[in-house]
Short mmCIF file of C-alpha atoms in Angstrom, two decimals:
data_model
loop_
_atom_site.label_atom_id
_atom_site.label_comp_id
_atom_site.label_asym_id
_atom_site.label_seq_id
_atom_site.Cartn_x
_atom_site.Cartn_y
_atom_site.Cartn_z
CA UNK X 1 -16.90 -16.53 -0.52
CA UNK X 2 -14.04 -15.18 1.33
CA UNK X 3 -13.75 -11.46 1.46
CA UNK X 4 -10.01 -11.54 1.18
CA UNK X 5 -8.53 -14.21 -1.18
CA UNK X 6 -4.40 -14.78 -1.63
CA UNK X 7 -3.39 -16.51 -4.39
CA UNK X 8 -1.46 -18.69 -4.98
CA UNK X 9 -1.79 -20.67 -0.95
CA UNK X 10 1.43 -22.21 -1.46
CA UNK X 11 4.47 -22.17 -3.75
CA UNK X 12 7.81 -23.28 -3.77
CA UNK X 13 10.18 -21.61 -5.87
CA UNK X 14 14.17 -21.28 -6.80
CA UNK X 15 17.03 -18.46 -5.93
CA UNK X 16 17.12 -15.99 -8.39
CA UNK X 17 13.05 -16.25 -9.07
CA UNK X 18 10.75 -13.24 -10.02
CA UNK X 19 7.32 -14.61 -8.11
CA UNK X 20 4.03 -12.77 -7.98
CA UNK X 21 1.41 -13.06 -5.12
CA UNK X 22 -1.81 -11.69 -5.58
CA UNK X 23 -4.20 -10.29 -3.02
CA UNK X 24 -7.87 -9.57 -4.41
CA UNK X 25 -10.77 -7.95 -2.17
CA UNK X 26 -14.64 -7.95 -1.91
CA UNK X 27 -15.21 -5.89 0.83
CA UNK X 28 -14.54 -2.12 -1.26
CA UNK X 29 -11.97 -0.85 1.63
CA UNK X 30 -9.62 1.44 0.24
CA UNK X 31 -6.75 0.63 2.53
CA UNK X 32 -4.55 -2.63 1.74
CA UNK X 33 -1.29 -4.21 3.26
CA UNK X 34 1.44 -6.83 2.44
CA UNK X 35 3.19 -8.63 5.42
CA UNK X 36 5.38 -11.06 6.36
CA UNK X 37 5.00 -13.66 9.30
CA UNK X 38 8.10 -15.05 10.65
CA UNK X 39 8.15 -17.77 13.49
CA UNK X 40 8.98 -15.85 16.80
CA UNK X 41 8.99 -12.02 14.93
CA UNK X 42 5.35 -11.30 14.65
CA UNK X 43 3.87 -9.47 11.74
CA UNK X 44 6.23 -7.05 9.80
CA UNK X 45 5.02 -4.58 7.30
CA UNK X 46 6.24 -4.72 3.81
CA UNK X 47 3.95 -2.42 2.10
CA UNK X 48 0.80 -0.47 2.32
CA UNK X 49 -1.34 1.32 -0.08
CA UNK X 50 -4.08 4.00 0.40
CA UNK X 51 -5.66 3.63 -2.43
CA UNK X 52 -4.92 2.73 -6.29
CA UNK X 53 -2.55 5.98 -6.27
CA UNK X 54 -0.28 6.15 -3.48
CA UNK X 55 2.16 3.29 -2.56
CA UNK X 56 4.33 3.29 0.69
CA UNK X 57 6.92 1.65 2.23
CA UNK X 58 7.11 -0.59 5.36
CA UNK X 59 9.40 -1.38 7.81
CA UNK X 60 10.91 -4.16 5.79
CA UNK X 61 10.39 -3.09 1.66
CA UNK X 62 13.97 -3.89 0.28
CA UNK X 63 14.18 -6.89 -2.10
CA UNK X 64 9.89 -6.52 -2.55
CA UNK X 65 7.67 -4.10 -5.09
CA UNK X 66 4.03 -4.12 -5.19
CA UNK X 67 1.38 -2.76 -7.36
CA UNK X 68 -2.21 -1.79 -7.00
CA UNK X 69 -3.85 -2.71 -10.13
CA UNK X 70 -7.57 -1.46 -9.19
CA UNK X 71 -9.18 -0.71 -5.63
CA UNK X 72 -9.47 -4.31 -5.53
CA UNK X 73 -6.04 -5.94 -6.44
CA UNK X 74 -2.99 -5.48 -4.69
CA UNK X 75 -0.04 -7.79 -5.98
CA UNK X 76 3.44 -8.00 -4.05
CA UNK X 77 6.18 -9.26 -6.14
CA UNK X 78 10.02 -10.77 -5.08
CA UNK X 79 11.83 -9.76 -7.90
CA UNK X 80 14.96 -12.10 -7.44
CA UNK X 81 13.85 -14.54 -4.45
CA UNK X 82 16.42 -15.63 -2.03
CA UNK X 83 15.89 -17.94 0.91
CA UNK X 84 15.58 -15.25 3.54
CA UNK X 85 12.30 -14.45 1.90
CA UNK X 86 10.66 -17.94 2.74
CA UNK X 87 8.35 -17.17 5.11
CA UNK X 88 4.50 -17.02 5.59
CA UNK X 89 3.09 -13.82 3.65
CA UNK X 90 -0.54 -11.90 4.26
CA UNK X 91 -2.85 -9.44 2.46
CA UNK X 92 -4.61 -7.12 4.60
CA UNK X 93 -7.69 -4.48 4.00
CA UNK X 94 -8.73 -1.80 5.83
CA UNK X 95 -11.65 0.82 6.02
CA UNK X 96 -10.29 4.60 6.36
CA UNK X 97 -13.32 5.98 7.94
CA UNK X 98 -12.57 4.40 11.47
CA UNK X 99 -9.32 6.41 11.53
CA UNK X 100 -6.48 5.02 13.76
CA UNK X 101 -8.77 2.44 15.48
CA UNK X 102 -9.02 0.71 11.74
CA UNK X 103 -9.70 -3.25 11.86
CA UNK X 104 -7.70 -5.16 9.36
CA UNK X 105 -8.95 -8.12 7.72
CA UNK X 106 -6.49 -10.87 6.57
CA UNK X 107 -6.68 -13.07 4.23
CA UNK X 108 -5.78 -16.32 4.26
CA UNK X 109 -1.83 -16.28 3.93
CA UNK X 110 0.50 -17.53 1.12
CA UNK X 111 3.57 -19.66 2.14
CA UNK X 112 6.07 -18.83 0.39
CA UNK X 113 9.28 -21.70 0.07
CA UNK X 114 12.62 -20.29 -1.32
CA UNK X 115 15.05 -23.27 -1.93
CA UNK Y 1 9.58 4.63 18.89
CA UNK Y 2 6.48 2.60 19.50
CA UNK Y 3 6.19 -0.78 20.77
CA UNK Y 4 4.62 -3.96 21.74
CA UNK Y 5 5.89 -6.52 23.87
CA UNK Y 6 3.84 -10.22 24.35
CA UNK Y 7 5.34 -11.98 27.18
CA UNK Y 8 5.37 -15.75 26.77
CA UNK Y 9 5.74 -16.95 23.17
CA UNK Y 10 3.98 -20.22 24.69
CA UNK Y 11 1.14 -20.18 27.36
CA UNK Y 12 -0.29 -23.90 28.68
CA UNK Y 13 -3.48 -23.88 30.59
CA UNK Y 14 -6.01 -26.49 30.90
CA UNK Y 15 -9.19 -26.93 29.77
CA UNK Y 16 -11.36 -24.51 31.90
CA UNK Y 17 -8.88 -22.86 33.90
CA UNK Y 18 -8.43 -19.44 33.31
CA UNK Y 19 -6.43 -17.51 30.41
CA UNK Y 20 -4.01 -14.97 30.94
CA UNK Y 21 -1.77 -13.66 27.89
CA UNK Y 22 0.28 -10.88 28.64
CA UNK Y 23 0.63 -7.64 26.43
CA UNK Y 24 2.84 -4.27 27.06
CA UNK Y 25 3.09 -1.41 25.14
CA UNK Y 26 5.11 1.79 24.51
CA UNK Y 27 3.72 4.79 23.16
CA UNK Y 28 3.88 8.73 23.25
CA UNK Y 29 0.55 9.30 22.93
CA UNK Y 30 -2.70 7.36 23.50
CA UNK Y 31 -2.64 4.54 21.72
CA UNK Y 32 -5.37 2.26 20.07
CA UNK Y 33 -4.60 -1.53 21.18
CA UNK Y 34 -5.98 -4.73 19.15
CA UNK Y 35 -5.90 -8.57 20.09
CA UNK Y 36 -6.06 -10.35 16.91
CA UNK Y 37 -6.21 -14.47 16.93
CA UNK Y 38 -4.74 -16.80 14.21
CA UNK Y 39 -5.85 -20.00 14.29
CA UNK Y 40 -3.85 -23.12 11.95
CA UNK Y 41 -3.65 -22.76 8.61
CA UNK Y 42 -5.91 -19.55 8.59
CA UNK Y 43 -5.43 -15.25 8.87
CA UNK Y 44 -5.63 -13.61 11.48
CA UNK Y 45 -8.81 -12.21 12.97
CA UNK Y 46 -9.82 -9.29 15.37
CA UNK Y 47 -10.66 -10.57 19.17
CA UNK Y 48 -11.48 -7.00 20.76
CA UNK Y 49 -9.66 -3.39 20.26
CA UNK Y 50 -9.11 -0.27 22.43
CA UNK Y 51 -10.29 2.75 20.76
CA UNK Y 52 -10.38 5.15 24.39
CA UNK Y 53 -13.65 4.47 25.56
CA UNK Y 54 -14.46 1.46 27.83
CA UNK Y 55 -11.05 0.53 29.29
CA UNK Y 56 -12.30 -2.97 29.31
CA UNK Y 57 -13.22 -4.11 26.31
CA UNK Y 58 -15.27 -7.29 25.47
CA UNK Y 59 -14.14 -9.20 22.60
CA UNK Y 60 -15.69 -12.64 20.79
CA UNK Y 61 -15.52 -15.83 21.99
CA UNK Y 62 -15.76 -15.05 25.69
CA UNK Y 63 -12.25 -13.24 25.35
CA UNK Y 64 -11.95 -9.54 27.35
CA UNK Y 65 -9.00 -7.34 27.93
CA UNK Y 66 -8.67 -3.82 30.23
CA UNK Y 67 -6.28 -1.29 29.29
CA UNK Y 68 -4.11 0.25 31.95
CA UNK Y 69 -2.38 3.21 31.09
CA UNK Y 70 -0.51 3.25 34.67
CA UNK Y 71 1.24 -0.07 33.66
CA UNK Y 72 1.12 0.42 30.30
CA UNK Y 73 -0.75 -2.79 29.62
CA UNK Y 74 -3.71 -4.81 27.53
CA UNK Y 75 -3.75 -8.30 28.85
CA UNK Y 76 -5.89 -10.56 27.26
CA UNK Y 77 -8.09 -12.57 29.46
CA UNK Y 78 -10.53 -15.64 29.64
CA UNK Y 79 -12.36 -16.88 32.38
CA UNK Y 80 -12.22 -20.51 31.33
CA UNK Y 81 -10.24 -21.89 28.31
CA UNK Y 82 -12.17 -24.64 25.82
CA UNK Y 83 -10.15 -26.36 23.57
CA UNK Y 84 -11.03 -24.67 20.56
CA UNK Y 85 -9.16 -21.33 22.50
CA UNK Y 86 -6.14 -22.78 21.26
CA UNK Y 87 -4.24 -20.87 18.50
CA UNK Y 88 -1.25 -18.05 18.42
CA UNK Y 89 -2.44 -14.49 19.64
CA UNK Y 90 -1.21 -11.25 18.78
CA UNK Y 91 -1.53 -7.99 20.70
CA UNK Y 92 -1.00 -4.54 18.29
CA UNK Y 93 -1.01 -1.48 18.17
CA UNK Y 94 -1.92 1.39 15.94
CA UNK Y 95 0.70 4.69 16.30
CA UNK Y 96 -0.50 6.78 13.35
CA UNK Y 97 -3.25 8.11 11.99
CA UNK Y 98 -2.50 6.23 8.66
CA UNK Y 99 -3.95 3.40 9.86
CA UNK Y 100 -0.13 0.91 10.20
CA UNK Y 101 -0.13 -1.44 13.26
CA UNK Y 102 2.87 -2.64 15.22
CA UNK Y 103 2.13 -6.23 16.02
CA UNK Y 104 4.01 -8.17 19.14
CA UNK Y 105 5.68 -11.09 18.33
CA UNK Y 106 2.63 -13.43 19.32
CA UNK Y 107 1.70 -16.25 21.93
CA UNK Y 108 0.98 -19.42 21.19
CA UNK Y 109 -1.98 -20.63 23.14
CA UNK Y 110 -2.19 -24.53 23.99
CA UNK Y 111 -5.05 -26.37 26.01
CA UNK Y 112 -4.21 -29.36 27.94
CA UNK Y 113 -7.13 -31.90 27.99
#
C-alpha cells in the first residue's frame, strides 16, 4: 500500500464549487504539505502543517483552507473554485528529526479541473 | 530572497549519451539542495540531496550531482541515459529550518531511441 494516498485522483468540478481533497498518511511523519503543480511554474506551496496544532501559510494560500484532522489526515479545501485553480495538486509528508535536510514524500497527485 | 533556477524546461539526449540538467541557486546561507524526479502520472520522488557533507552526492538510478558553492550550482548528471531516465526533474532547495522547499520550475527529460 502506498504510504501517501490523495483522494479523490481526479475530479472535475463547476465555478462557484466548495471541493475537498484529502491527503491520508502511513508513514507517522509529523510534517505535511499541500501544493500546487502548474505546467512551466514548478511546485508552489499552499500550506503546511507541523503537526495536528499549528497550520501555516504558503506562498500561494488565498482562495484555499486546510485542516489537519489527526497526525494522519490533512484535507485542503477550495471553498468557491474558479478556473485559475485547475491545476495538478500534491500532498506531501515529512520527518522533523532530519531538520532542514528533510525528504518529502509525495503522494500521488489529484488533478483538479475547474470548468 | 531564495531561489532556484533549472535551465532548460526541455533536455533531448539519446539513449546512452550522457545527461546533463542544469540547476542554480541563490541563497544567504548554506543551503541544503534536492533533485527530486516525477515520472507520468505519478509524485514526485527524491534522486539525491545536499546536506554539507560530500559535495558530490550519489543519488538512485545511476543519477549524481556536485555542489559548487563558487558557481552557485547542483547539476544533475548521468553518465549514460536509458529510456526509462525519461520524466520531468526538479532541483530544490530548503531555506529554513522549518523544513519548506523552494522548487525550480522543472526539466523535462526526453530520450531519443
Amino acid at each position: 500500500d502506498a504510504d501517501v494516498t490523495q483522494t479523490p485522483r481526479n475530479r472535475i468540478t463547476k465555478t462557484g464549487k466548495r471541493i475537498m481533497l484529502e491527503c491520508s498518511q502511513t508513514k507517522g511523519h509529523d510534517r505535511m504539505y499541500w501544493y500546487r503543480q502548474d505546467p512551466g511554474l514548478g511546485l508552489r506551496l499552499i500550506y503546511y502543517s507541523f503537526d495536528v496544532k499549528d497550520i501555516n501559510k504558503g506562498e500561494i494560500s488565498d482562495g484555499y483552507s486546510v485542516s489537519r484532522q489527526a497526525q494522519a489526515k490533512f484535507s485542503l479545501s477550495l471553498e468557491s473554485a474558479i478556473p485559475n485553480q485547475t491545476a495538478l495538486y500534491f500532498c506531501a509528508t515529512s520527518d522533523s528529526g532530519q531538520g532542514r535536510s528533510d525528504t518529502q514524500y509525495f503522494g500521488p497527485g489529484t488533478r483538479l479541473t475547474v470548468l | 530572497a531564495q531561489s532556484v533556477t533549472q535551465l532548460g524546461s526541455h533536455v533531448s539526449v539519446s539513449e546512452g549519451a550522457l545527461v546533463l540538467l542544469r540547476c542554480n541557486y541563490s541563497s544567504s546561507v548554506p543551503p541544503y539542495l534536492f533533485w527530486y524526479v516525477q515520472y507520468p502520472n505519478q509524485g514526485l520522488q527524491l534522486l539525491l540531496k545536499y546536506t554539507s557533507a560530500a559535495t558530490l552526492v550519489k543519488g538512485i538510478n545511476g543519477f549524481e550531482a556536485e555542489f559548487k558553492k563558487s558557481e552557485t550550482s547542483f547539476h544533475l548528471t548521468k553518465p549514460s541515459a536509458h529510456m526509462s531516465d525519461a520524466a520531468e526533474y526538479f532541483c530544490a532547495v530548503s531555506y529554513s529550518s522549518a523544513s519548506k522547499i523552494i522548487f525550480g520550475s522543472g526539466t523535462r527529460l526526453s530520450i531519443r531511441p
